[in-house]
Amino acid sequence: MGLPNAVEAIKEAGLAWNSLMTSVEMERNESSSKRGEPDPPIILHYNVRLHGDKITEDAVIVQNTWTLARDWGEEERCPSPDPDKNKKVDELDQCNKMVGKDDNRVFTASRHSNGSRKSPVVPEGSKLRKYFPFKQGYLSVATLRVGAEGIQMTVDGKHITSFTFRETLEPWLVSEVRISGDIKLVSVVASGLPTSEDLEHIIDLEALISQPLPPRKPLELFIGVFSTANNFKRRMAVRRTWMQYAAVRSGAVAVRFFVGLHKNQMVNEELWNEARTYGDIQLMPFVDYYGLITWKTIAICIFGTEVVSAKFVMKTDDDAFVRVDEVLASLNRTNVTRGLLYGLINSDSRPHRNSDSKWYISPEEWPKETYPPWAHGPGYVVSRDIAKAVYKRHKKGRLKMFKLEDVAMGIWISDMKKNGLEVKYEKEERIYNEGCKDGYVVAHYQGPREMMCLWQKLQEGKRANCCGE
């Protein structure tokens, strides 16, 4: 699970970019024809087999992925023929242990005269029914949800299956959902797919457009936001909330989204139009994979020191709410302008050696037992000299690439420290990497609705109070 093959990633980026540029040129020539990618990958094939298959006569759910290059992957079955391999995904079972077990609820249990319960009474000649979430002739409400480690399926409010993301098949590559098979669709609601708003219906458009940045413009703080092509709604939530801070609107702070390309041409067209409209997207020359996000960190350092001239450079995510005013105040209180790493510092963490983990690191990638100090990715700040050194080392080919971008920054800073840089690790306990707590400086895992709620509370003078409590 190392970095995807560089040649393959560059080839994919070239194809996606050429496709996008062809589309732009066609638009200029007033051509309306649109082409999607032939044979797009299947991020999750969720196959409900009510009547079993070649392996079993019982109902079964089969999960798998498919790509043109690799064909079908290794299928995951629920119930599994080997229950001992029922691993956890986002702390949830890959297959709910109830699936395929005898469903005792369908029969009435009798009692002894002393009040004790007897075993379920099975009518003579009948077969004990096994629990399965989907039943022929019955309505069900099913929800597919994207988690941190995989995709979860809930049926009628009960968790049924989990499916771990497979390498190079991240959730942000999804551009459409298709439904077929033994399930008859009555209605469907889809959210999180790559859709944009009609510009004619955005009444506050002028307030959301970022002003062009003159070359080498002096800034107090540059904020680079990790985002992916699909996450239009998240970017809009950021534009309408913490990008409206006075420091951002006045130009003392600049914010840019760093977004890789998508394999689907139509998604890239949407992204291109969004970038032209709002002026705050920095397109990256590769297709977005989790293993490549460290390149975005380098790009943020380059932008913050070479495109603009920022005193401090911050990295955050598009589902993080950043109190820009409090970040600036905290940086001012530290009174440190060189050798600074500000954030939720982790000084004693170990590599994940479980190969099933999203954050798995092999001994070849990092042989030591612990990492040097690093700051959690939802929000950390480095001083200009560190960001500049990252750029210079990258330019000279002396930067160790590491797929965990926040840990990578810690590794780079540790190397700089060995070479004589005096480093100040400023720990900020109010940066929450797993949600929100009152008094936050950065709150992570906030959806568009939570973002708007947090902003409204701040505008109403309710301080930094969380929502949904």
Coordinates of C-alpha atoms in Angstrom, one line a residue:
M1 CA 0.0 0.0 0.0
G2 CA 2.8 2.5 -0.9
L3 CA 2.5 5.4 -3.2
P4 CA 0.7 4.4 -6.5
N5 CA 3.1 3.8 -9.3
A6 CA 4.4 7.2 -10.4
V7 CA 4.3 6.5 -14.1
E8 CA 0.7 5.2 -13.9
A9 CA -0.4 8.3 -11.9
I10 CA 1.3 10.7 -14.3
K11 CA -0.3 8.8 -17.3
E12 CA -3.8 9.1 -15.6
A13 CA -3.2 12.8 -14.9
G14 CA -2.2 13.4 -18.5
L15 CA -5.3 11.6 -19.9
A16 CA -7.6 13.5 -17.5
W17 CA -5.9 16.9 -18.3
N18 CA -5.9 16.3 -22.0
S19 CA -9.6 15.4 -21.8
L20 CA -10.3 18.5 -19.8
M21 CA -8.4 20.8 -22.2
T22 CA -10.2 19.2 -25.2
S23 CA -13.5 19.9 -23.5
V24 CA -12.5 23.5 -22.8
E25 CA -11.5 24.0 -26.5
M26 CA -14.8 22.4 -27.6
E27 CA -16.6 24.9 -25.4
R28 CA -14.8 27.7 -27.0
N29 CA -15.9 26.4 -30.3
E30 CA -19.5 26.4 -29.0
S31 CA -19.7 22.6 -29.2
S32 CA -22.1 21.0 -26.8
S33 CA -21.0 17.4 -27.1
K34 CA -19.9 15.7 -23.9
R35 CA -18.1 12.4 -23.4
G36 CA -17.6 10.5 -20.1
E37 CA -14.7 8.2 -19.4
P38 CA -15.1 4.8 -21.1
D39 CA -15.3 1.9 -18.6
P40 CA -15.0 4.0 -15.4
P41 CA -13.8 2.0 -12.3
I42 CA -16.4 0.6 -9.9
I43 CA -15.5 1.9 -6.4
L44 CA -18.0 -0.5 -4.8
H45 CA -20.2 -3.1 -6.5
Y46 CA -22.9 -4.0 -3.9
N47 CA -24.6 -7.2 -5.1
V48 CA -27.6 -8.4 -3.2
R49 CA -28.3 -12.1 -4.2
L50 CA -31.6 -13.0 -2.6
H51 CA -31.6 -16.5 -4.2
G52 CA -27.9 -17.3 -3.5
D53 CA -25.3 -18.1 -6.1
K54 CA -22.8 -20.8 -7.0
I55 CA -21.2 -20.9 -3.6
T56 CA -24.3 -20.9 -1.4
E57 CA -28.1 -21.5 -1.7
D58 CA -28.8 -18.9 1.0
A59 CA -29.2 -15.1 0.4
V60 CA -25.9 -13.3 0.4
I61 CA -24.4 -9.8 -0.1
V62 CA -21.3 -9.7 -2.3
Q63 CA -19.0 -6.6 -2.3
N64 CA -16.2 -6.0 -4.7
T65 CA -14.4 -3.5 -6.9
W66 CA -13.6 -3.4 -10.6
T67 CA -11.1 -1.6 -12.8
L68 CA -10.3 -1.9 -16.5
A69 CA -6.6 -2.6 -15.7
R70 CA -7.1 -5.1 -12.8
D71 CA -10.6 -6.6 -13.5
W72 CA -12.6 -7.7 -10.4
G73 CA -10.8 -7.7 -7.0
E74 CA -11.2 -10.1 -4.2
E75 CA -14.9 -10.3 -3.2
E76 CA -16.2 -9.9 0.3
R77 CA -19.3 -11.9 1.3
C78 CA -21.9 -11.3 4.0
P79 CA -22.4 -13.7 5.7
S80 CA -18.8 -14.7 5.3
P81 CA -17.7 -18.4 4.9
D82 CA -15.0 -17.6 7.5
P83 CA -16.6 -15.5 10.3
D84 CA -13.1 -15.2 12.0
K85 CA -12.1 -12.8 9.2
N86 CA -14.9 -10.4 10.1
K87 CA -12.6 -7.3 10.4
K88 CA -13.5 -3.8 11.6
V89 CA -14.0 -0.8 9.3
D90 CA -14.6 2.5 11.1
E91 CA -15.1 0.4 14.3
L92 CA -18.0 -1.4 12.6
D93 CA -18.1 -5.1 11.5
Q94 CA -17.4 -5.9 7.9
C95 CA -20.6 -8.0 8.2
N96 CA -23.1 -7.8 10.9
K97 CA -22.9 -11.0 12.9
M98 CA -26.7 -11.4 12.8
V99 CA -26.8 -11.8 9.0
G100 CA -27.2 -15.5 8.1
K101 CA -28.0 -16.5 11.7
D102 CA -31.2 -18.2 12.8
D103 CA -33.9 -15.5 13.2
N104 CA -35.6 -16.6 16.4
R105 CA -38.0 -13.6 16.3
V106 CA -40.3 -15.2 13.7
F107 CA -41.6 -17.8 16.1
T108 CA -43.3 -17.5 19.5
A109 CA -41.4 -18.8 22.5
S110 CA -43.4 -20.7 25.1
R111 CA -42.8 -20.8 28.8
H112 CA -42.6 -23.5 31.4
S113 CA -45.1 -23.4 34.3
N114 CA -42.4 -22.0 36.5
G115 CA -42.0 -19.0 34.2
S116 CA -38.7 -19.9 32.6
R117 CA -38.4 -19.5 28.8
K118 CA -38.2 -22.5 26.6
S119 CA -36.4 -22.6 23.2
P120 CA -38.4 -21.2 20.2
V121 CA -41.1 -23.5 19.0
V122 CA -40.7 -24.3 15.3
P123 CA -43.9 -25.5 13.6
E124 CA -43.5 -29.1 12.3
G125 CA -42.3 -29.3 8.8
S126 CA -41.2 -25.6 8.7
K127 CA -37.6 -24.4 8.3
L128 CA -36.1 -21.9 10.8
R129 CA -35.7 -18.6 8.9
K130 CA -32.3 -17.0 8.7
Y131 CA -31.9 -13.3 9.2
F132 CA -31.3 -11.3 6.0
P133 CA -31.8 -7.5 5.8
F134 CA -33.5 -7.6 2.3
K135 CA -36.6 -9.8 1.9
Q136 CA -38.6 -10.5 -1.3
G137 CA -41.9 -8.6 -1.3
Y138 CA -40.9 -6.3 1.6
L139 CA -39.9 -2.6 1.4
S140 CA -36.5 -1.6 2.9
V141 CA -34.7 1.7 3.4
A142 CA -31.0 1.3 2.6
T143 CA -28.3 4.0 3.1
L144 CA -24.8 3.9 1.8
R145 CA -22.5 6.2 3.8
V146 CA -18.8 7.1 3.2
G147 CA -16.8 6.8 6.4
A148 CA -13.1 7.5 7.2
E149 CA -11.9 4.0 6.3
G150 CA -14.7 2.6 4.1
I151 CA -18.3 2.5 2.9
Q152 CA -21.0 1.5 5.3
M153 CA -24.4 0.1 4.4
T154 CA -27.4 0.6 6.8
V155 CA -30.7 -1.2 6.2
D156 CA -33.8 -0.1 8.1
G157 CA -31.6 1.7 10.6
K158 CA -29.3 -1.2 11.3
H159 CA -25.7 -1.4 10.2
I160 CA -25.3 -4.4 7.9
T161 CA -21.9 -4.2 6.0
S162 CA -18.7 -2.3 5.7
F163 CA -16.3 -2.2 2.8
T164 CA -12.7 -0.9 3.2
F165 CA -11.5 1.6 0.6
R166 CA -9.1 -0.1 -1.8
E167 CA -6.0 1.5 -3.0
T168 CA -6.4 4.0 -5.9
L169 CA -10.2 3.6 -5.5
E170 CA -11.0 6.4 -3.1
P171 CA -14.6 7.6 -2.5
W172 CA -14.0 11.0 -4.1
L173 CA -13.6 9.2 -7.5
V174 CA -17.4 8.4 -7.4
S175 CA -19.3 10.3 -10.0
E176 CA -22.5 8.3 -10.3
V177 CA -24.6 5.6 -8.7
R178 CA -26.2 2.7 -10.6
I179 CA -28.8 0.4 -9.1
S180 CA -29.8 -3.0 -10.7
G181 CA -30.2 -6.7 -9.8
D182 CA -32.7 -8.3 -7.5
I183 CA -33.7 -5.0 -5.9
K184 CA -36.5 -3.0 -7.3
L185 CA -36.0 0.7 -6.8
V186 CA -38.9 2.7 -5.6
S187 CA -37.2 6.0 -4.9
V188 CA -33.6 7.3 -4.3
V189 CA -32.0 10.3 -2.8
A190 CA -28.3 10.9 -3.6
S191 CA -26.0 13.5 -2.0
G192 CA -22.3 14.0 -2.2
L193 CA -22.1 13.5 -5.9
P194 CA -20.2 16.1 -8.0
T195 CA -22.9 18.7 -8.7
S196 CA -22.6 22.4 -8.7
E197 CA -25.1 25.3 -8.3
D198 CA -26.6 27.3 -11.0
L199 CA -24.7 30.6 -11.0
E200 CA -27.9 32.5 -11.8
H201 CA -29.4 31.4 -8.5
I202 CA -26.5 32.3 -6.2
I203 CA -27.6 35.7 -4.8
D204 CA -24.3 36.2 -2.8
L205 CA -21.9 35.4 -5.7
E206 CA -19.9 38.6 -5.5
A207 CA -19.2 38.1 -1.9
L208 CA -17.9 34.6 -2.6
I209 CA -15.5 35.4 -5.4
S210 CA -11.8 35.6 -4.3
Q211 CA -9.8 38.6 -5.5
P212 CA -6.8 37.9 -7.7
L213 CA -3.5 37.8 -5.8
P214 CA -0.7 40.0 -7.2
P215 CA 2.6 38.1 -7.5
R216 CA 4.6 38.0 -4.2
K217 CA 1.8 39.8 -2.3
P218 CA 2.8 40.1 1.4
L219 CA 0.4 38.2 3.6
E220 CA 0.1 37.6 7.3
L221 CA -1.2 34.0 6.6
F222 CA -1.8 31.8 3.6
I223 CA -4.2 28.9 4.1
G224 CA -4.2 25.9 1.7
V225 CA -7.2 23.7 1.9
F226 CA -7.1 20.0 0.8
S227 CA -10.2 19.2 -1.3
T228 CA -11.3 16.8 -4.0
A229 CA -13.3 17.4 -7.2
N230 CA -16.5 15.9 -5.8
N231 CA -16.6 18.2 -2.7
F232 CA -18.3 21.2 -4.2
K233 CA -20.8 21.6 -1.4
R234 CA -17.9 21.5 1.2
R235 CA -16.1 24.3 -0.7
M236 CA -19.2 26.4 -0.9
A237 CA -19.7 26.0 2.9
V238 CA -16.1 27.2 3.5
R239 CA -16.7 30.1 1.1
R240 CA -19.9 31.1 3.0
T241 CA -18.4 30.8 6.5
W242 CA -14.9 31.2 7.6
M243 CA -13.7 32.6 4.3
Q244 CA -15.9 35.6 5.2
Y245 CA -13.7 36.6 8.1
A246 CA -12.6 40.2 7.8
A247 CA -8.9 39.2 7.6
V248 CA -9.7 37.1 4.5
R249 CA -12.0 39.7 2.9
S250 CA -9.4 42.5 3.5
G251 CA -6.6 40.5 1.9
A252 CA -4.4 40.0 5.0
V253 CA -5.1 36.3 4.7
A254 CA -5.6 34.3 1.5
V255 CA -7.3 31.0 1.1
R256 CA -7.0 28.5 -1.8
F257 CA -8.3 25.0 -2.4
F258 CA -5.8 22.5 -3.7
V259 CA -7.7 20.0 -5.8
G260 CA -6.5 17.1 -8.0
L261 CA -8.2 16.0 -11.2
H262 CA -10.9 13.4 -11.5
K263 CA -11.0 10.4 -13.9
N264 CA -14.4 11.5 -15.2
Q265 CA -14.3 14.2 -17.8
M266 CA -17.7 15.8 -16.8
V267 CA -16.5 16.2 -13.2
N268 CA -13.4 17.9 -14.4
E269 CA -15.5 20.3 -16.5
E270 CA -17.6 21.2 -13.4
L271 CA -14.3 21.8 -11.5
W272 CA -12.9 23.9 -14.3
N273 CA -16.0 26.1 -14.4
E274 CA -16.0 26.4 -10.6
A275 CA -12.3 27.5 -10.6
R276 CA -13.0 30.2 -13.2
T277 CA -16.0 31.4 -11.3
Y278 CA -14.6 31.7 -7.8
G279 CA -10.9 32.2 -8.5
D280 CA -9.8 30.2 -5.4
I281 CA -8.9 26.8 -6.7
Q282 CA -5.4 25.6 -7.4
L283 CA -5.6 22.6 -9.8
M284 CA -3.1 19.9 -9.2
P285 CA -1.6 18.0 -12.2
F286 CA -2.6 14.5 -11.0
V287 CA -5.7 12.4 -10.3
D288 CA -6.5 12.6 -6.6
Y289 CA -5.4 9.5 -4.7
Y290 CA -4.9 9.4 -0.9
G291 CA -1.3 8.3 -1.4
L292 CA -0.5 11.4 -3.3
I293 CA -1.8 14.1 -0.9
T294 CA 1.7 14.9 0.3
W295 CA 2.3 16.6 -3.1
K296 CA -0.5 19.0 -2.1
T297 CA 1.5 19.9 1.1
I298 CA 4.5 20.7 -1.0
A299 CA 2.3 22.8 -3.4
I300 CA 0.9 24.8 -0.4
C301 CA 4.4 25.6 0.7
I302 CA 5.4 26.7 -2.8
F303 CA 2.3 28.8 -3.2
G304 CA 2.7 30.4 0.3
T305 CA 6.3 31.4 -0.3
E306 CA 6.8 31.8 -4.1
V307 CA 3.4 32.9 -5.5
V308 CA 2.6 35.0 -2.5
S309 CA 4.9 36.0 0.4
A310 CA 3.2 34.8 3.6
K311 CA 4.6 35.1 7.1
F312 CA 2.9 31.9 8.0
V313 CA 1.5 29.0 5.9
M314 CA -1.4 26.8 7.1
K315 CA -2.8 23.5 5.9
T316 CA -6.3 22.4 6.6
D317 CA -9.2 20.3 5.1
D318 CA -12.5 21.2 3.4
D319 CA -14.4 19.6 6.3
A320 CA -12.6 21.7 9.0
F321 CA -14.0 24.9 10.4
V322 CA -11.1 27.4 11.0
R323 CA -11.5 30.4 13.3
V324 CA -9.1 32.5 11.3
D325 CA -9.2 35.4 13.8
E326 CA -8.2 33.1 16.7
V327 CA -5.4 31.4 14.6
L328 CA -3.9 34.9 13.9
A329 CA -4.2 35.9 17.6
S330 CA -2.6 32.6 18.7
L331 CA 0.3 33.1 16.3
N332 CA 0.7 36.6 17.5
R333 CA 0.9 35.4 21.2
T334 CA 3.6 32.9 20.4
N335 CA 5.8 35.7 19.2
V336 CA 7.7 33.2 17.1
T337 CA 8.3 33.9 13.4
R338 CA 11.0 31.3 12.6
G339 CA 11.2 27.6 13.1
L340 CA 7.5 27.3 14.2
L341 CA 5.2 24.3 14.0
Y342 CA 1.9 25.3 15.5
G343 CA -1.0 22.8 15.9
L344 CA -2.1 19.7 17.8
I345 CA 1.3 18.2 18.2
N346 CA 1.8 14.5 18.6
S347 CA 5.2 13.7 20.1
D348 CA 5.0 10.0 20.7
S349 CA 3.1 8.2 18.0
R350 CA 4.0 4.9 16.3
P351 CA 3.5 3.7 12.7
H352 CA 0.5 1.5 12.0
R353 CA 1.8 -1.9 11.2
N354 CA -1.6 -3.5 10.5
S355 CA -1.8 -3.9 6.7
D356 CA -5.6 -3.5 6.7
S357 CA -5.2 0.0 8.1
K358 CA -5.7 3.1 5.9
W359 CA -2.6 4.5 7.6
Y360 CA -0.5 1.3 7.2
I361 CA 3.2 2.0 7.0
S362 CA 5.6 -0.8 6.2
P363 CA 9.0 -1.1 7.9
E364 CA 10.6 -0.3 4.5
E365 CA 8.7 3.0 4.4
W366 CA 9.6 3.9 8.1
P367 CA 11.8 1.5 9.9
K368 CA 11.9 3.4 13.3
E369 CA 9.5 2.5 16.1
T370 CA 8.2 6.1 16.5
Y371 CA 7.7 9.2 14.5
P372 CA 9.3 12.6 15.2
P373 CA 6.9 15.3 16.5
W374 CA 4.2 16.2 14.0
A375 CA 0.9 18.1 14.0
H376 CA -2.5 16.6 13.1
G377 CA -3.6 17.4 9.5
P378 CA -7.0 19.2 10.0
G379 CA -5.1 22.3 10.9
Y380 CA -1.4 23.2 11.4
V381 CA 0.8 26.2 10.7
V382 CA 4.4 26.5 9.8
S383 CA 6.5 29.7 9.7
R384 CA 7.7 31.0 6.3
D385 CA 11.3 29.7 6.7
I386 CA 10.1 26.1 7.1
A387 CA 7.7 26.3 4.1
K388 CA 10.6 27.9 2.1
A389 CA 12.9 25.1 3.1
V390 CA 10.3 22.4 2.1
Y391 CA 10.2 24.0 -1.4
K392 CA 14.0 24.3 -1.7
R393 CA 14.6 20.7 -0.6
H394 CA 11.9 19.5 -3.0
K395 CA 13.5 21.4 -5.8
K396 CA 16.8 19.8 -5.1
G397 CA 15.3 16.3 -4.8
R398 CA 16.2 16.0 -1.1
L399 CA 12.8 15.8 0.3
K400 CA 11.8 12.4 1.7
M401 CA 8.3 11.6 0.3
F402 CA 5.9 10.0 2.8
K403 CA 2.2 9.2 2.2
L404 CA 0.9 10.6 5.5
E405 CA 1.2 14.3 4.8
D406 CA 1.0 15.6 8.3
V407 CA 3.6 13.1 9.5
A408 CA 5.7 13.9 6.5
M409 CA 5.9 17.6 7.6
G410 CA 7.0 16.4 11.0
I411 CA 9.8 14.3 9.4
W412 CA 10.9 17.2 7.2
I413 CA 11.1 19.6 10.2
S414 CA 13.0 17.0 12.2
D415 CA 15.6 16.8 9.4
M416 CA 15.8 20.6 9.4
K417 CA 16.4 20.5 13.1
K418 CA 19.2 18.0 12.7
N419 CA 20.8 20.5 10.3
G420 CA 20.8 23.3 12.8
L421 CA 17.3 24.9 12.6
E422 CA 16.0 25.9 16.0
V423 CA 12.4 24.5 16.1
K424 CA 9.6 25.7 18.3
Y425 CA 6.8 23.2 18.7
E426 CA 3.7 25.1 19.8
K427 CA 0.9 22.8 20.9
E428 CA -2.6 24.0 20.5
E429 CA -5.1 21.9 22.4
R430 CA -8.1 23.7 20.9
I431 CA -7.5 22.1 17.5
Y432 CA -9.8 19.1 17.5
N433 CA -9.0 16.5 14.9
E434 CA -12.0 14.3 15.6
G435 CA -15.0 16.6 15.8
C436 CA -15.9 19.7 17.7
K437 CA -15.7 20.9 21.3
D438 CA -16.7 24.3 22.7
G439 CA -13.9 26.8 22.5
Y440 CA -12.4 25.2 19.4
V441 CA -9.9 27.0 17.1
V442 CA -10.3 24.3 14.5
A443 CA -13.2 21.8 14.4
H444 CA -12.8 18.8 12.1
Y445 CA -15.4 16.5 10.4
Q446 CA -17.9 19.3 10.0
G447 CA -20.4 18.9 7.1
P448 CA -21.8 21.9 5.2
R449 CA -24.8 22.2 7.6
E450 CA -22.5 22.2 10.7
M451 CA -20.3 24.7 9.1
M452 CA -23.2 27.1 8.5
C453 CA -24.4 26.5 12.1
L454 CA -21.0 27.2 13.6
W455 CA -20.7 30.4 11.6
Q456 CA -24.1 31.6 12.6
K457 CA -23.3 31.1 16.3
L458 CA -20.2 33.1 15.9
Q459 CA -22.1 35.9 14.2
E460 CA -24.7 35.9 16.9
G461 CA -22.0 36.4 19.5
K462 CA -22.4 33.0 21.1
R463 CA -18.6 32.4 21.0
A464 CA -17.1 29.2 19.7
N465 CA -19.9 26.8 20.7
C466 CA -20.5 23.6 18.8
C467 CA -23.7 22.6 17.0
G468 CA -25.9 19.5 17.3
E469 CA -25.7 19.3 21.1

